[in-house]
XYZ file of C-alpha atoms in Angstrom:
361
model
C 0.000 0.000 0.000
C 1.644 3.261 -1.128
C 0.602 6.931 -1.142
C 1.430 9.567 -3.746
C -0.026 12.948 -2.883
C -3.786 12.401 -2.617
C -3.660 9.200 -4.648
C -3.523 5.790 -3.043
C -2.054 2.802 -4.880
C -2.489 -0.864 -4.006
C 0.411 -3.209 -4.835
C 0.058 -6.965 -5.085
C 2.732 -9.615 -5.733
C 1.742 -12.947 -7.252
C 3.942 -15.928 -8.113
C 4.048 -17.139 -11.727
C 5.838 -19.956 -13.546
C 8.035 -18.812 -16.432
C 8.351 -20.608 -19.780
C 11.733 -22.046 -18.824
C 10.285 -23.665 -15.719
C 11.582 -21.084 -13.255
C 9.331 -19.196 -10.892
C 8.989 -15.408 -10.703
C 6.740 -12.709 -9.301
C 4.332 -10.271 -10.923
C 3.657 -6.861 -9.433
C 0.141 -5.425 -9.936
C -0.402 -1.766 -9.119
C -3.886 -0.249 -9.144
C -5.202 3.067 -7.947
C -7.791 3.203 -5.192
C -10.146 5.101 -7.539
C -9.927 2.259 -10.068
C -10.879 -0.287 -7.416
C -13.857 1.840 -6.377
C -14.947 2.218 -10.015
C -14.816 -1.555 -10.454
C -16.846 -2.040 -7.248
C -19.456 0.473 -8.414
C -19.753 -1.181 -11.808
C -20.116 -4.633 -10.283
C -22.604 -3.421 -7.675
C -24.850 -1.592 -10.151
C -24.296 1.748 -8.422
C -25.870 3.978 -11.023
C -29.208 5.715 -11.483
C -31.239 4.462 -14.443
C -34.378 6.572 -13.990
C -35.008 10.171 -15.011
C -37.998 12.429 -14.374
C -39.516 11.153 -17.621
C -39.963 7.772 -15.898
C -42.268 9.283 -13.258
C -45.733 8.743 -14.675
C -48.720 10.896 -13.862
C -50.443 14.089 -14.930
C -52.235 15.122 -11.757
C -51.579 18.691 -10.571
C -50.210 17.292 -7.274
C -47.597 15.134 -8.986
C -46.668 17.834 -11.485
C -45.990 20.247 -8.615
C -43.819 17.662 -6.842
C -41.823 16.954 -10.020
C -41.295 20.685 -10.602
C -40.014 21.108 -7.055
C -37.772 18.047 -7.389
C -36.289 19.423 -10.629
C -35.460 22.729 -8.954
C -34.042 20.913 -5.941
C -31.924 18.632 -8.140
C -29.918 21.598 -9.428
C -28.738 22.514 -5.940
C -26.049 20.783 -3.895
C -28.168 20.778 -0.739
C -29.170 17.714 1.228
C -32.697 16.457 0.509
C -35.195 14.597 2.663
C -37.836 12.640 0.712
C -40.917 11.668 2.687
C -43.981 9.651 1.772
C -45.700 6.342 2.316
C -44.143 3.050 1.230
C -44.521 2.437 -2.485
C -44.840 6.088 -3.555
C -41.562 6.054 -5.512
C -39.068 7.828 -3.257
C -36.041 6.094 -4.792
C -37.398 6.866 -8.259
C -37.386 10.564 -7.338
C -33.900 10.244 -5.818
C -32.502 8.669 -8.998
C -34.153 11.308 -11.180
C -32.728 14.095 -9.026
C -29.258 12.553 -9.233
C -29.450 12.337 -13.030
C -30.448 15.989 -13.317
C -28.000 17.330 -10.726
C -24.350 18.378 -10.691
C -23.231 14.877 -9.625
C -24.946 13.099 -12.522
C -21.658 11.782 -13.933
C -20.839 10.064 -10.638
C -22.231 6.917 -9.020
C -25.627 6.583 -7.367
C -25.260 4.415 -4.277
C -28.429 3.339 -2.453
C -28.499 1.693 0.942
C -31.502 0.556 2.973
C -30.718 1.531 6.562
C -33.265 -0.946 7.938
C -31.612 -3.943 6.286
C -28.147 -3.724 7.884
C -27.449 -5.384 11.237
C -26.410 -2.928 13.949
C -22.937 -4.392 14.379
C -22.187 -4.047 10.650
C -23.426 -0.487 10.121
C -20.129 1.337 10.589
C -18.057 -0.903 8.340
C -20.874 -1.018 5.746
C -21.147 2.764 5.541
C -17.541 3.818 6.219
C -15.552 0.763 5.107
C -12.634 -0.861 6.884
C -8.868 -1.317 6.658
C -7.089 -4.611 6.187
C -6.874 -6.516 9.464
C -9.333 -4.214 11.253
C -11.150 -7.247 12.645
C -10.964 -11.043 12.319
C -11.826 -11.986 8.749
C -11.161 -8.509 7.284
C -9.597 -8.543 3.835
C -5.824 -8.752 4.068
C -5.144 -6.567 1.042
C -6.339 -2.981 0.875
C -9.383 -3.303 3.111
C -12.809 -2.497 1.758
C -14.507 0.813 0.828
C -17.865 1.621 2.445
C -20.936 3.095 0.805
C -19.795 6.669 1.462
C -16.541 6.086 -0.417
C -18.293 4.268 -3.243
C -20.560 7.298 -3.681
C -17.652 9.765 -3.968
C -18.313 12.352 -6.740
C -21.890 11.091 -6.848
C -24.996 10.630 -4.683
C -25.556 8.553 -1.564
C -29.216 7.612 -1.037
C -30.017 6.668 2.560
C -33.367 4.890 2.384
C -35.454 4.359 5.553
C -33.183 6.698 7.500
C -35.523 6.622 10.521
C -34.545 2.999 11.168
C -30.921 3.830 12.017
C -30.050 2.929 15.636
C -29.825 6.130 17.666
C -26.392 5.144 19.040
C -24.966 5.236 15.495
C -26.534 8.557 14.549
C -23.725 10.792 15.990
C -21.220 9.132 13.632
C -23.530 9.614 10.687
C -24.135 13.230 11.739
C -20.417 14.005 11.569
C -20.087 12.371 8.141
C -23.095 14.333 6.859
C -21.752 17.609 8.269
C -18.107 17.328 7.216
C -18.245 14.982 4.218
C -15.348 13.170 5.846
C -15.256 9.553 6.993
C -12.758 7.283 8.703
C -12.604 3.613 7.871
C -12.877 1.110 10.693
C -9.345 0.322 11.849
C -7.850 3.525 10.430
C -6.949 6.939 11.842
C -6.832 8.681 8.462
C -9.825 10.780 7.396
C -11.075 10.561 3.822
C -12.589 13.699 2.334
C -15.468 13.150 -0.062
C -17.340 15.084 -2.727
C -20.789 13.669 -2.215
C -24.463 14.579 -2.309
C -26.747 13.030 0.294
C -30.433 12.254 -0.212
C -32.349 10.547 2.602
C -35.872 9.137 2.660
C -38.374 7.891 5.204
C -42.004 6.819 5.439
C -42.155 8.016 9.056
C -42.509 11.480 10.594
C -38.960 12.404 11.556
C -40.151 15.610 13.257
C -42.254 13.579 15.652
C -39.513 11.005 16.224
C -37.029 13.800 16.961
C -39.433 15.437 19.407
C -39.898 12.095 21.169
C -36.143 11.492 21.394
C -36.251 8.489 19.045
C -34.204 10.320 16.395
C -31.478 12.913 16.955
C -32.753 16.428 16.337
C -29.387 17.678 15.091
C -29.243 14.910 12.479
C -32.830 15.643 11.453
C -31.985 19.329 10.918
C -28.909 18.419 8.846
C -30.875 16.098 6.595
C -33.973 18.293 6.341
C -32.411 21.139 4.329
C -34.798 20.634 1.428
C -37.883 18.514 1.983
C -40.057 16.903 -0.661
C -43.196 14.997 0.325
C -44.532 12.595 -2.294
C -48.300 12.199 -2.347
C -49.937 8.780 -1.903
C -51.742 7.388 -4.920
C -55.193 7.779 -3.308
C -54.614 11.574 -3.143
C -54.301 11.730 -6.941
C -56.916 9.305 -8.324
C -56.534 10.710 -11.809
C -53.157 9.011 -12.050
C -54.453 5.549 -11.116
C -55.836 4.719 -14.558
C -52.839 6.271 -16.293
C -50.347 4.179 -14.314
C -52.477 1.044 -14.770
C -52.629 1.605 -18.527
C -48.844 1.911 -18.736
C -48.263 -1.204 -16.644
C -50.732 -3.095 -18.843
C -49.087 -1.818 -22.030
C -45.707 -3.088 -20.838
C -47.159 -6.519 -19.985
C -48.918 -6.743 -23.366
C -45.610 -6.017 -25.077
C -43.820 -8.736 -23.122
C -46.365 -11.565 -23.321
C -46.490 -12.223 -27.067
C -50.140 -13.271 -26.688
C -53.405 -11.515 -27.515
C -53.499 -8.115 -25.879
C -55.623 -7.651 -22.779
C -57.535 -4.472 -22.042
C -59.345 -2.926 -19.075
C -63.123 -2.671 -18.998
C -64.808 0.449 -17.572
C -65.854 -1.625 -14.545
C -62.239 -2.635 -13.967
C -61.157 1.016 -14.156
C -63.907 1.987 -11.716
C -62.728 -0.693 -9.297
C -59.181 0.626 -9.498
C -60.208 4.181 -8.677
C -62.454 3.119 -5.788
C -59.703 1.146 -4.075
C -57.579 2.958 -1.492
C -54.153 1.555 -2.546
C -52.398 1.461 0.836
C -49.316 0.086 -0.969
C -49.466 2.923 -3.515
C -47.909 2.584 -6.997
C -46.007 -0.559 -6.044
C -49.246 -2.308 -5.034
C -51.011 -1.092 -8.184
C -48.237 -2.474 -10.386
C -48.318 -5.835 -8.619
C -52.120 -5.983 -8.885
C -52.120 -5.274 -12.631
C -49.477 -7.954 -13.161
C -51.365 -10.476 -11.013
C -54.628 -9.758 -12.843
C -52.928 -9.957 -16.233
C -51.516 -13.433 -15.663
C -54.503 -14.852 -13.802
C -57.184 -13.738 -16.306
C -58.179 -16.315 -18.914
C -59.786 -13.885 -21.358
C -58.683 -10.699 -23.045
C -60.797 -8.475 -20.797
C -59.758 -7.376 -17.331
C -63.105 -6.900 -15.620
C -64.446 -6.259 -12.133
C -64.388 -9.948 -11.221
C -60.742 -10.387 -12.183
C -59.867 -7.327 -10.112
C -61.724 -8.694 -7.073
C -59.846 -11.966 -7.459
C -56.516 -10.163 -7.671
C -57.159 -7.967 -4.644
C -58.571 -10.807 -2.567
C -60.995 -10.377 0.337
C -60.811 -7.024 2.062
C -59.245 -7.207 5.537
C -61.448 -6.355 8.525
C -59.658 -3.066 9.149
C -59.263 -2.111 5.503
C -59.098 1.652 4.868
C -62.197 3.298 3.500
C -62.329 4.490 -0.114
C -60.518 7.759 -0.654
C -62.284 11.042 -0.081
C -62.558 11.902 -3.790
C -65.172 9.207 -4.275
C -65.411 6.515 -6.886
C -67.128 8.631 -9.547
C -64.643 11.490 -9.377
C -61.730 9.066 -9.448
C -63.140 7.271 -12.483
C -63.659 10.535 -14.359
C -60.168 11.766 -13.466
C -58.614 8.501 -14.594
C -60.365 8.562 -17.972
C -59.624 12.245 -18.552
C -55.987 11.825 -17.543
C -55.540 8.823 -19.846
C -56.972 10.919 -22.691
C -54.867 13.995 -21.916
C -57.887 16.090 -20.953
C -59.709 15.368 -24.245
C -63.379 15.257 -23.186
C -64.537 13.599 -26.409
C -62.033 10.753 -26.118
C -62.791 10.330 -22.425
C -66.531 10.150 -23.163
C -65.908 7.333 -25.683
C -63.771 5.489 -23.147
C -66.506 5.764 -20.506
C -69.308 4.959 -22.956
C -71.254 8.219 -22.394
C -72.055 11.278 -24.480
C -69.942 14.440 -24.325
C -72.876 16.362 -22.816
C -73.306 13.771 -20.050
C -69.583 13.790 -19.295
C -69.545 17.600 -19.142
C -72.390 17.508 -16.572
C -70.428 15.028 -14.432
C -67.262 17.113 -14.751
C -69.080 20.230 -13.589
C -70.761 18.439 -10.675
C -67.459 16.938 -9.477
C -65.594 20.220 -9.868
C -62.882 18.801 -12.134
C -60.489 21.262 -13.828
C -60.025 19.692 -17.279
C -57.431 22.271 -18.383
C -55.017 21.147 -15.695
C -54.982 17.644 -17.201
C -53.903 18.745 -20.682
């Protein structure tokens, strides 16, 4: 292990047998940055989604995308909040790809999935021989190092043990980390995005999450709406999931009936977009015919649990109208055909439900 200015080189000797039968040694020299690049490539540490991949035309989602675009151009820390399945990592990847660190890696880590005793070495890495079983050559970079010149996405940040939070706080504040078993600090150029489906403000007030860490992470906050709060996007998302499945199956295309669409908009979707995608896929493969109807949807959703949430406040009719209008880009004539009603009838329903058609175009 040698150092040259700010560059670190790893040297490795390996025995080889020469053509004349003698034995010799080969010397391999690689830079630390090359090793990290190889690790990132092997680990799939890149962002593949852009804002174009976020589907929906509801005013709520459009406003959130606009805010995320503006936020992406800053270097500030971001806290993404929202229920499970709303697409927080999708937003994080899109923000990375539109930000100043887009050419660097995107490293995601689920804070709830790492055992407590492995957190420090997983996030900060370790030196050779730092503990029994540690790699004997060069140690191992942690997620912070892997994300250098890019973005580190800390998913489910609220699940971090409170005893580890002071160490994370210092890394977030200084952008410096120290590997386990080392005394040398490593300075990083890194952007940090965190996410949670819990109320960090409440956890901080209750002492279950450090307030100083919450304030450091909560520089820019973006709350992603649940699917039930934007029923107009339900049909649009379902149509896109179905289109993808039709393209993959190689069989006769399936389509949604109006009753199926109504059932989608009346359901509360506690699992949000993720649950909707799974339901469309389950219905697609379990349906014998080409039509996805109300019965196939009931079969896919299964019996409602005793404490199932009530239908969303927008009501089934409003949700159905919003879905059809959104799918048709605000074209009332096309939406009327899709719903099987006249334009005049649809206009009466639109007026009664207080729907702003212009906002859907």
